[in-house]
Amino acid sequence: MVATPAAQSIADYLGSEADNLLSYTAKVPKSLLHSPGPDWVSRIFVQSDRNSQVLRSLQQLYGTGRLANTGYLSILPVDQGIEHSAAASFAPNPIYFDPQNIIELAIAGGCNAVATTVGVLSSVSRHYAHRIPFIAKLNHSELLTFPNRNDQIMYASAEQAWNLGAVAVGATVYFGAEESSRQLQEVRDAFTRAHELGMATILWCYLRNSAFNQDKDYHLSADLSGQANHLGTTLGADIIKQKLPVNNGGYPAVNQATGQKFGRTHDRVYSDLTSDHPIDLTRYQVLNCYAGRAGLISSGGAAGKNDFADAVRTAVINKRAGGCGLISGRKTFQRDFKEGVRLFHLIQDVYLSDEVTIA
């Protein structure tokens, strides 16, 4: 990797956190991890049971865009039209009601791939499937049912994804939810079939349970989200998508608040394997992805007032923790097209910079 012009401004975007994030040494040594690199597919997946078609699909993902052949991923995800409603997602910039503009943003932004619904991809597949890797999201939650509920429902099949030219499929499991047992089985079957057809698999490992809301929102705790990652990797996900952790201690908090025994953990998780530093918290997530064999991509989060600084911060934490990239949606497509492209390039510059190293 080589330094990029934007690398000089990374510290500026980080502001007062710059030294703390750029110079920190993680508690869990990087020698325990499988770190991203140009030989990622050959080094990691050739050892697995993935067939040759899956290896080719993975190489397409890792070999496209501005981050091609670095071992890192920059992905545009646009499933929010179902997950959050089309109005909430696209009213800020109505050009994205048209699927063509979604794909064009991913291409102009130098992304490795675009992850979106089968409906979006199938509507433009003949024009774009050969130009940028497609990731077809197979299941979704939706907010039109009353009362609103959190449940991931299969909208499409692995066969549909393969027919429209996708190189990978994505799915979500709401770990901790009452419906998670059904979702686990549906995703297991879909991922097995996707691998048979030669596609890679990406799992959104999200947490959903009202018991996780205690004195803090422990849906974002390192210990609970780390276990979700471990379950997702066990399901056969080649890549894990997870939100950046902001706290820890979800297991003991739920036990104490409810007075009921919940799950199992270990004191060393909190004393030796993590701290309150965001890089340590995220490294614990990576550790749970089979020590990084399944690459961890972090969520870019919702759009806000400081999107550029927030995106750089998330990318720095993910990269230094040993993750393999960033998936950024609303921060990019809910703004002017050129500004969305600029934000993608800024994120990618973090991964291209040799000044930002694995902690």
Short mmCIF file of C-alpha atoms in Angstrom, two decimals:
data_model
loop_
_atom_site.label_atom_id
_atom_site.label_comp_id
_atom_site.label_asym_id
_atom_site.label_seq_id
_atom_site.Cartn_x
_atom_site.Cartn_y
_atom_site.Cartn_z
CA MET A 1 0.00 0.00 0.00
CA VAL A 2 1.07 3.57 -0.60
CA ALA A 3 0.31 6.79 1.17
CA THR A 4 -2.41 8.91 -0.41
CA PRO A 5 -2.79 12.70 -0.31
CA ALA A 6 -5.84 12.40 1.92
CA ALA A 7 -3.83 10.37 4.44
CA GLN A 8 -2.29 13.62 5.64
CA SER A 9 -5.70 14.83 6.79
CA ILE A 10 -6.79 11.68 8.62
CA ALA A 11 -5.50 13.07 11.92
CA ASP A 12 -7.37 16.30 11.26
CA TYR A 13 -10.65 14.43 10.86
CA LEU A 14 -9.98 12.54 14.10
CA GLY A 15 -9.36 15.79 15.98
CA SER A 16 -8.61 15.34 19.67
CA GLU A 17 -8.84 11.54 19.32
CA ALA A 18 -6.06 11.37 16.71
CA ASP A 19 -3.19 10.30 18.94
CA ASN A 20 -5.36 7.94 20.98
CA LEU A 21 -6.64 6.14 17.87
CA LEU A 22 -3.57 6.22 15.64
CA SER A 23 -0.93 5.29 18.23
CA TYR A 24 -2.78 2.81 20.44
CA THR A 25 -1.51 -0.77 20.86
CA ALA A 26 -4.29 -3.31 21.34
CA LYS A 27 -4.44 -5.65 24.35
CA VAL A 28 -4.92 -8.74 22.16
CA PRO A 29 -1.78 -8.86 19.98
CA LYS A 30 -2.22 -8.71 16.23
CA SER A 31 -0.09 -11.85 15.94
CA LEU A 32 -3.15 -13.83 17.04
CA LEU A 33 -5.16 -12.59 14.05
CA HIS A 34 -5.35 -13.35 10.36
CA SER A 35 -4.83 -9.83 9.03
CA PRO A 36 -6.06 -8.55 5.64
CA GLY A 37 -3.60 -8.47 2.77
CA PRO A 38 -3.29 -8.80 -1.02
CA ASP A 39 -3.20 -12.61 -0.78
CA TRP A 40 -6.35 -12.80 1.36
CA VAL A 41 -8.38 -15.28 -0.72
CA SER A 42 -5.45 -17.58 -1.38
CA ARG A 43 -4.17 -17.43 2.20
CA ILE A 44 -7.49 -17.87 4.01
CA PHE A 45 -10.10 -19.51 1.83
CA VAL A 46 -8.00 -21.99 -0.11
CA GLN A 47 -7.73 -23.90 3.19
CA SER A 48 -11.52 -24.05 3.54
CA ASP A 49 -14.20 -26.21 1.94
CA ARG A 50 -15.27 -23.40 -0.41
CA ASN A 51 -15.43 -24.58 -4.02
CA SER A 52 -13.53 -22.98 -6.88
CA GLN A 53 -16.52 -20.90 -7.97
CA VAL A 54 -16.80 -19.36 -4.48
CA LEU A 55 -13.08 -18.57 -4.52
CA ARG A 56 -13.51 -16.81 -7.83
CA SER A 57 -16.48 -14.83 -6.47
CA LEU A 58 -14.52 -13.81 -3.38
CA GLN A 59 -11.62 -12.72 -5.57
CA GLN A 60 -14.01 -10.57 -7.62
CA LEU A 61 -15.16 -8.87 -4.43
CA TYR A 62 -11.66 -8.28 -3.14
CA GLY A 63 -10.28 -7.44 -6.58
CA THR A 64 -12.60 -4.59 -7.61
CA GLY A 65 -12.59 -0.82 -7.02
CA ARG A 66 -10.05 1.50 -5.42
CA LEU A 67 -9.23 -1.09 -2.73
CA ALA A 68 -8.67 -3.88 -5.26
CA ASN A 69 -6.19 -6.53 -4.08
CA THR A 70 -5.47 -4.90 -0.73
CA GLY A 71 -7.54 -7.33 1.36
CA TYR A 72 -9.98 -4.54 2.25
CA LEU A 73 -13.56 -3.86 1.21
CA SER A 74 -15.61 -0.71 0.64
CA ILE A 75 -19.26 -1.58 0.00
CA LEU A 76 -22.39 0.47 -0.70
CA PRO A 77 -25.40 -1.12 1.06
CA VAL A 78 -28.89 0.00 0.08
CA ASP A 79 -31.50 -2.28 1.65
CA GLN A 80 -32.98 0.57 3.68
CA GLY A 81 -35.87 1.03 1.25
CA ILE A 82 -37.37 -2.05 2.89
CA GLU A 83 -35.69 -1.96 6.29
CA HIS A 84 -36.45 1.73 7.01
CA SER A 85 -39.03 2.50 4.26
CA ALA A 86 -38.38 4.11 0.89
CA ALA A 87 -39.57 7.48 2.21
CA ALA A 88 -37.20 7.54 5.17
CA SER A 89 -34.32 6.39 2.99
CA PHE A 90 -34.68 8.23 -0.31
CA ALA A 91 -36.65 11.42 0.41
CA PRO A 92 -33.40 13.22 1.38
CA ASN A 93 -32.13 12.54 -2.18
CA PRO A 94 -34.93 11.28 -4.48
CA ILE A 95 -32.58 10.24 -7.30
CA TYR A 96 -32.03 6.99 -5.40
CA PHE A 97 -35.60 5.86 -5.89
CA ASP A 98 -34.14 4.84 -9.28
CA PRO A 99 -31.96 1.69 -8.89
CA GLN A 100 -29.64 2.85 -11.68
CA ASN A 101 -28.36 5.71 -9.54
CA ILE A 102 -27.59 3.34 -6.67
CA ILE A 103 -25.31 1.29 -8.91
CA GLU A 104 -23.76 4.39 -10.47
CA LEU A 105 -22.88 5.73 -7.00
CA ALA A 106 -21.09 2.48 -6.12
CA ILE A 107 -19.11 2.57 -9.38
CA ALA A 108 -18.19 6.25 -9.13
CA GLY A 109 -17.34 5.78 -5.47
CA GLY A 110 -14.75 3.12 -6.31
CA CYS A 111 -16.55 0.48 -4.25
CA ASN A 112 -15.70 -3.21 -4.28
CA ALA A 113 -19.40 -4.06 -4.55
CA VAL A 114 -22.96 -2.90 -4.12
CA ALA A 115 -25.24 -4.73 -1.67
CA THR A 116 -28.93 -4.21 -2.19
CA THR A 117 -32.27 -5.93 -2.75
CA VAL A 118 -32.97 -8.49 -5.43
CA GLY A 119 -35.57 -6.06 -6.80
CA VAL A 120 -33.00 -3.29 -7.28
CA LEU A 121 -30.37 -5.58 -8.80
CA SER A 122 -32.73 -7.47 -11.10
CA SER A 123 -34.10 -4.23 -12.54
CA VAL A 124 -30.70 -3.25 -13.96
CA SER A 125 -28.72 -6.49 -13.90
CA ARG A 126 -28.02 -6.83 -17.64
CA HIS A 127 -26.48 -3.37 -17.74
CA TYR A 128 -24.36 -3.57 -14.59
CA ALA A 129 -23.71 -7.15 -13.39
CA HIS A 130 -20.46 -7.33 -15.36
CA ARG A 131 -19.30 -3.87 -14.25
CA ILE A 132 -19.37 -4.16 -10.46
CA PRO A 133 -19.90 -7.16 -8.15
CA PHE A 134 -23.50 -7.57 -6.96
CA ILE A 135 -24.35 -8.67 -3.41
CA ALA A 136 -28.01 -9.69 -3.25
CA LYS A 137 -29.60 -9.20 0.18
CA LEU A 138 -32.01 -12.10 0.64
CA ASN A 139 -33.98 -11.23 3.78
CA HIS A 140 -35.36 -8.04 5.25
CA SER A 141 -37.39 -6.57 8.08
CA GLU A 142 -40.10 -4.09 7.10
CA LEU A 143 -42.05 -1.35 8.84
CA LEU A 144 -45.42 -1.48 7.09
CA THR A 145 -46.88 -4.21 9.31
CA PHE A 146 -48.76 -2.78 12.29
CA PRO A 147 -47.68 -2.83 14.99
CA ASN A 148 -44.09 -2.59 13.76
CA ARG A 149 -41.97 -5.61 14.62
CA ASN A 150 -38.39 -6.73 14.16
CA ASP A 151 -38.25 -9.91 12.11
CA GLN A 152 -36.16 -10.85 9.10
CA ILE A 153 -38.25 -12.43 6.34
CA MET A 154 -36.83 -14.14 3.25
CA TYR A 155 -37.72 -12.07 0.19
CA ALA A 156 -35.59 -13.94 -2.33
CA SER A 157 -33.67 -17.15 -2.94
CA ALA A 158 -30.05 -17.96 -3.68
CA GLU A 159 -31.15 -19.08 -7.16
CA GLN A 160 -32.61 -15.64 -7.89
CA ALA A 161 -29.37 -14.01 -6.79
CA TRP A 162 -27.32 -16.31 -9.02
CA ASN A 163 -29.60 -15.75 -12.02
CA LEU A 164 -29.24 -11.96 -11.86
CA GLY A 165 -25.44 -12.23 -11.76
CA ALA A 166 -24.65 -11.78 -8.07
CA VAL A 167 -21.24 -12.90 -6.81
CA ALA A 168 -22.43 -12.96 -3.20
CA VAL A 169 -25.57 -13.06 -1.07
CA GLY A 170 -26.23 -11.22 2.16
CA ALA A 171 -28.65 -11.89 5.00
CA THR A 172 -29.42 -10.68 8.52
CA VAL A 173 -30.02 -12.62 11.72
CA TYR A 174 -31.43 -10.79 14.74
CA PHE A 175 -29.48 -12.67 17.40
CA GLY A 176 -31.23 -12.68 20.75
CA ALA A 177 -34.70 -12.24 19.25
CA GLU A 178 -37.46 -14.84 19.68
CA GLU A 179 -37.44 -15.36 15.91
CA SER A 180 -33.69 -15.96 15.70
CA SER A 181 -33.95 -19.76 15.74
CA ARG A 182 -36.05 -19.69 12.57
CA GLN A 183 -33.82 -17.06 10.98
CA LEU A 184 -30.70 -19.14 11.76
CA GLN A 185 -32.13 -22.13 9.95
CA GLU A 186 -33.30 -20.09 6.95
CA VAL A 187 -29.91 -18.40 6.59
CA ARG A 188 -28.07 -21.69 7.03
CA ASP A 189 -30.02 -23.20 4.13
CA ALA A 190 -29.64 -20.09 1.95
CA PHE A 191 -25.89 -19.84 2.57
CA THR A 192 -25.39 -23.55 1.90
CA ARG A 193 -27.18 -23.19 -1.42
CA ALA A 194 -25.31 -19.98 -2.28
CA HIS A 195 -21.98 -21.74 -1.75
CA GLU A 196 -23.14 -24.64 -3.92
CA LEU A 197 -23.91 -22.15 -6.68
CA GLY A 198 -20.51 -20.48 -6.30
CA MET A 199 -21.45 -17.30 -4.45
CA ALA A 200 -19.83 -15.84 -1.35
CA THR A 201 -21.86 -15.12 1.80
CA ILE A 202 -22.11 -12.06 4.07
CA LEU A 203 -24.06 -12.01 7.33
CA TRP A 204 -25.39 -8.92 9.09
CA CYS A 205 -24.99 -10.05 12.75
CA TYR A 206 -27.36 -7.74 14.59
CA LEU A 207 -28.77 -8.00 18.13
CA ARG A 208 -32.43 -7.56 19.01
CA ASN A 209 -33.85 -8.06 22.49
CA SER A 210 -35.46 -5.56 24.87
CA ALA A 211 -33.47 -7.14 27.73
CA PHE A 212 -30.31 -5.72 26.16
CA ASN A 213 -31.56 -2.20 26.99
CA GLN A 214 -30.44 -1.64 30.56
CA ASP A 215 -28.48 1.29 31.98
CA LYS A 216 -26.82 1.36 28.53
CA ASP A 217 -27.79 0.05 25.11
CA TYR A 218 -26.00 -3.29 25.17
CA HIS A 219 -27.04 -4.09 21.60
CA LEU A 220 -23.70 -2.41 20.89
CA SER A 221 -21.63 -4.19 23.55
CA ALA A 222 -18.46 -5.99 22.51
CA ASP A 223 -19.23 -9.19 24.42
CA LEU A 224 -22.74 -9.71 23.01
CA SER A 225 -21.93 -8.55 19.47
CA GLY A 226 -18.76 -10.63 19.54
CA GLN A 227 -20.78 -13.75 20.28
CA ALA A 228 -23.18 -12.82 17.47
CA ASN A 229 -20.17 -12.67 15.15
CA HIS A 230 -19.03 -16.09 16.34
CA LEU A 231 -22.46 -17.56 15.62
CA GLY A 232 -22.50 -15.92 12.20
CA THR A 233 -19.11 -17.33 11.31
CA THR A 234 -20.34 -20.75 12.41
CA LEU A 235 -23.25 -20.41 9.98
CA GLY A 236 -20.74 -20.25 7.13
CA ALA A 237 -20.50 -16.52 6.54
CA ASP A 238 -17.38 -15.58 4.57
CA ILE A 239 -17.69 -11.97 5.73
CA ILE A 240 -19.33 -10.60 8.89
CA LYS A 241 -21.04 -7.20 9.04
CA GLN A 242 -21.36 -5.73 12.51
CA LYS A 243 -21.97 -2.37 14.13
CA LEU A 244 -19.06 -0.70 15.86
CA PRO A 245 -19.15 -1.54 19.60
CA VAL A 246 -19.52 1.38 21.98
CA ASN A 247 -19.50 -0.41 25.34
CA ASN A 248 -18.98 -3.79 27.00
CA GLY A 249 -20.44 -5.94 29.76
CA GLY A 250 -23.74 -6.90 28.16
CA TYR A 251 -23.79 -10.35 29.74
CA PRO A 252 -23.30 -9.23 33.37
CA ALA A 253 -25.64 -6.26 32.90
CA VAL A 254 -28.51 -8.44 31.70
CA ASN A 255 -27.88 -10.98 34.49
CA GLN A 256 -27.86 -8.30 37.16
CA ALA A 257 -30.86 -6.36 35.85
CA THR A 258 -33.15 -9.35 35.26
CA GLY A 259 -32.04 -11.56 38.13
CA GLN A 260 -32.01 -14.44 35.65
CA LYS A 261 -29.07 -16.44 34.36
CA PHE A 262 -28.33 -15.36 30.80
CA GLY A 263 -25.71 -16.92 28.57
CA ARG A 264 -22.13 -17.57 29.62
CA THR A 265 -19.00 -15.44 29.56
CA HIS A 266 -15.62 -15.29 31.31
CA ASP A 267 -13.91 -12.72 33.51
CA ARG A 268 -10.88 -12.63 31.19
CA VAL A 269 -13.05 -11.11 28.47
CA TYR A 270 -13.24 -7.93 30.53
CA SER A 271 -9.83 -7.98 32.23
CA ASP A 272 -7.42 -9.34 29.58
CA LEU A 273 -9.11 -9.39 26.17
CA THR A 274 -10.77 -5.98 26.12
CA SER A 275 -10.69 -2.52 27.65
CA ASP A 276 -12.90 0.50 27.16
CA HIS A 277 -10.79 1.56 24.15
CA PRO A 278 -12.78 1.33 20.86
CA ILE A 279 -9.94 -0.55 19.13
CA ASP A 280 -9.89 -3.21 21.87
CA LEU A 281 -13.68 -3.53 21.74
CA THR A 282 -13.62 -3.96 17.96
CA ARG A 283 -10.65 -6.35 18.11
CA TYR A 284 -12.74 -8.60 20.34
CA GLN A 285 -15.34 -8.67 17.57
CA VAL A 286 -12.60 -9.65 15.08
CA LEU A 287 -11.32 -12.34 17.45
CA ASN A 288 -14.79 -13.89 17.46
CA CYS A 289 -14.76 -14.06 13.65
CA TYR A 290 -12.48 -17.12 13.92
CA ALA A 291 -9.56 -14.79 14.69
CA GLY A 292 -10.28 -12.82 11.53
CA ARG A 293 -10.67 -15.73 9.08
CA ALA A 294 -14.10 -14.26 8.32
CA GLY A 295 -13.41 -10.61 7.55
CA LEU A 296 -15.18 -8.06 9.75
CA ILE A 297 -16.74 -5.10 7.98
CA SER A 298 -18.10 -2.36 10.21
CA SER A 299 -21.31 -0.47 9.64
CA GLY A 300 -20.99 3.18 8.67
CA GLY A 301 -24.07 4.11 10.70
CA ALA A 302 -26.81 6.64 10.13
CA ALA A 303 -26.30 10.00 8.46
CA GLY A 304 -25.61 12.92 10.78
CA LYS A 305 -23.93 16.31 11.16
CA ASN A 306 -20.34 15.03 11.10
CA ASP A 307 -20.49 12.24 8.53
CA PHE A 308 -17.01 12.70 7.09
CA ALA A 309 -15.28 12.74 10.47
CA ASP A 310 -17.45 9.87 11.75
CA ALA A 311 -16.69 7.76 8.68
CA VAL A 312 -12.94 8.30 9.03
CA ARG A 313 -13.11 7.43 12.72
CA THR A 314 -15.00 4.20 12.04
CA ALA A 315 -12.61 3.22 9.24
CA VAL A 316 -9.56 3.87 11.41
CA ILE A 317 -10.97 1.81 14.29
CA ASN A 318 -11.96 -1.06 11.98
CA LYS A 319 -8.62 -1.16 10.20
CA ARG A 320 -6.48 -0.83 13.33
CA ALA A 321 -8.56 -3.51 15.09
CA GLY A 322 -7.86 -5.97 12.24
CA GLY A 323 -11.14 -5.63 10.36
CA CYS A 324 -11.39 -5.77 6.58
CA GLY A 325 -13.47 -2.75 5.64
CA LEU A 326 -16.45 -0.49 5.90
CA ILE A 327 -19.98 -0.68 4.57
CA SER A 328 -21.47 2.79 4.26
CA GLY A 329 -25.00 3.54 3.09
CA ARG A 330 -27.03 6.45 4.39
CA LYS A 331 -23.96 8.63 4.92
CA THR A 332 -23.33 8.40 1.16
CA PHE A 333 -26.65 8.11 -0.64
CA GLN A 334 -28.57 10.60 1.49
CA ARG A 335 -26.42 13.47 0.22
CA ASP A 336 -25.41 15.02 -3.10
CA PHE A 337 -23.98 12.41 -5.51
CA LYS A 338 -20.55 14.04 -5.73
CA GLU A 339 -20.35 14.37 -1.96
CA GLY A 340 -21.26 10.70 -1.61
CA VAL A 341 -18.42 9.79 -3.95
CA ARG A 342 -16.04 12.01 -1.97
CA LEU A 343 -17.01 10.32 1.28
CA PHE A 344 -16.37 6.86 -0.21
CA HIS A 345 -12.95 7.96 -1.42
CA LEU A 346 -12.11 9.37 2.00
CA ILE A 347 -13.03 6.06 3.66
CA GLN A 348 -10.96 4.14 1.13
CA ASP A 349 -7.98 6.44 1.66
CA VAL A 350 -7.83 5.26 5.28
CA TYR A 351 -7.39 1.67 4.09
CA LEU A 352 -4.89 2.71 1.40
CA SER A 353 -2.78 4.68 3.84
CA ASP A 354 0.32 2.99 5.24
CA GLU A 355 0.18 5.53 8.06
CA VAL A 356 -2.83 3.72 9.53
CA THR A 357 -1.52 0.36 10.71
CA ILE A 358 -3.01 -2.65 12.52
CA ALA A 359 -2.71 -1.95 16.23
#
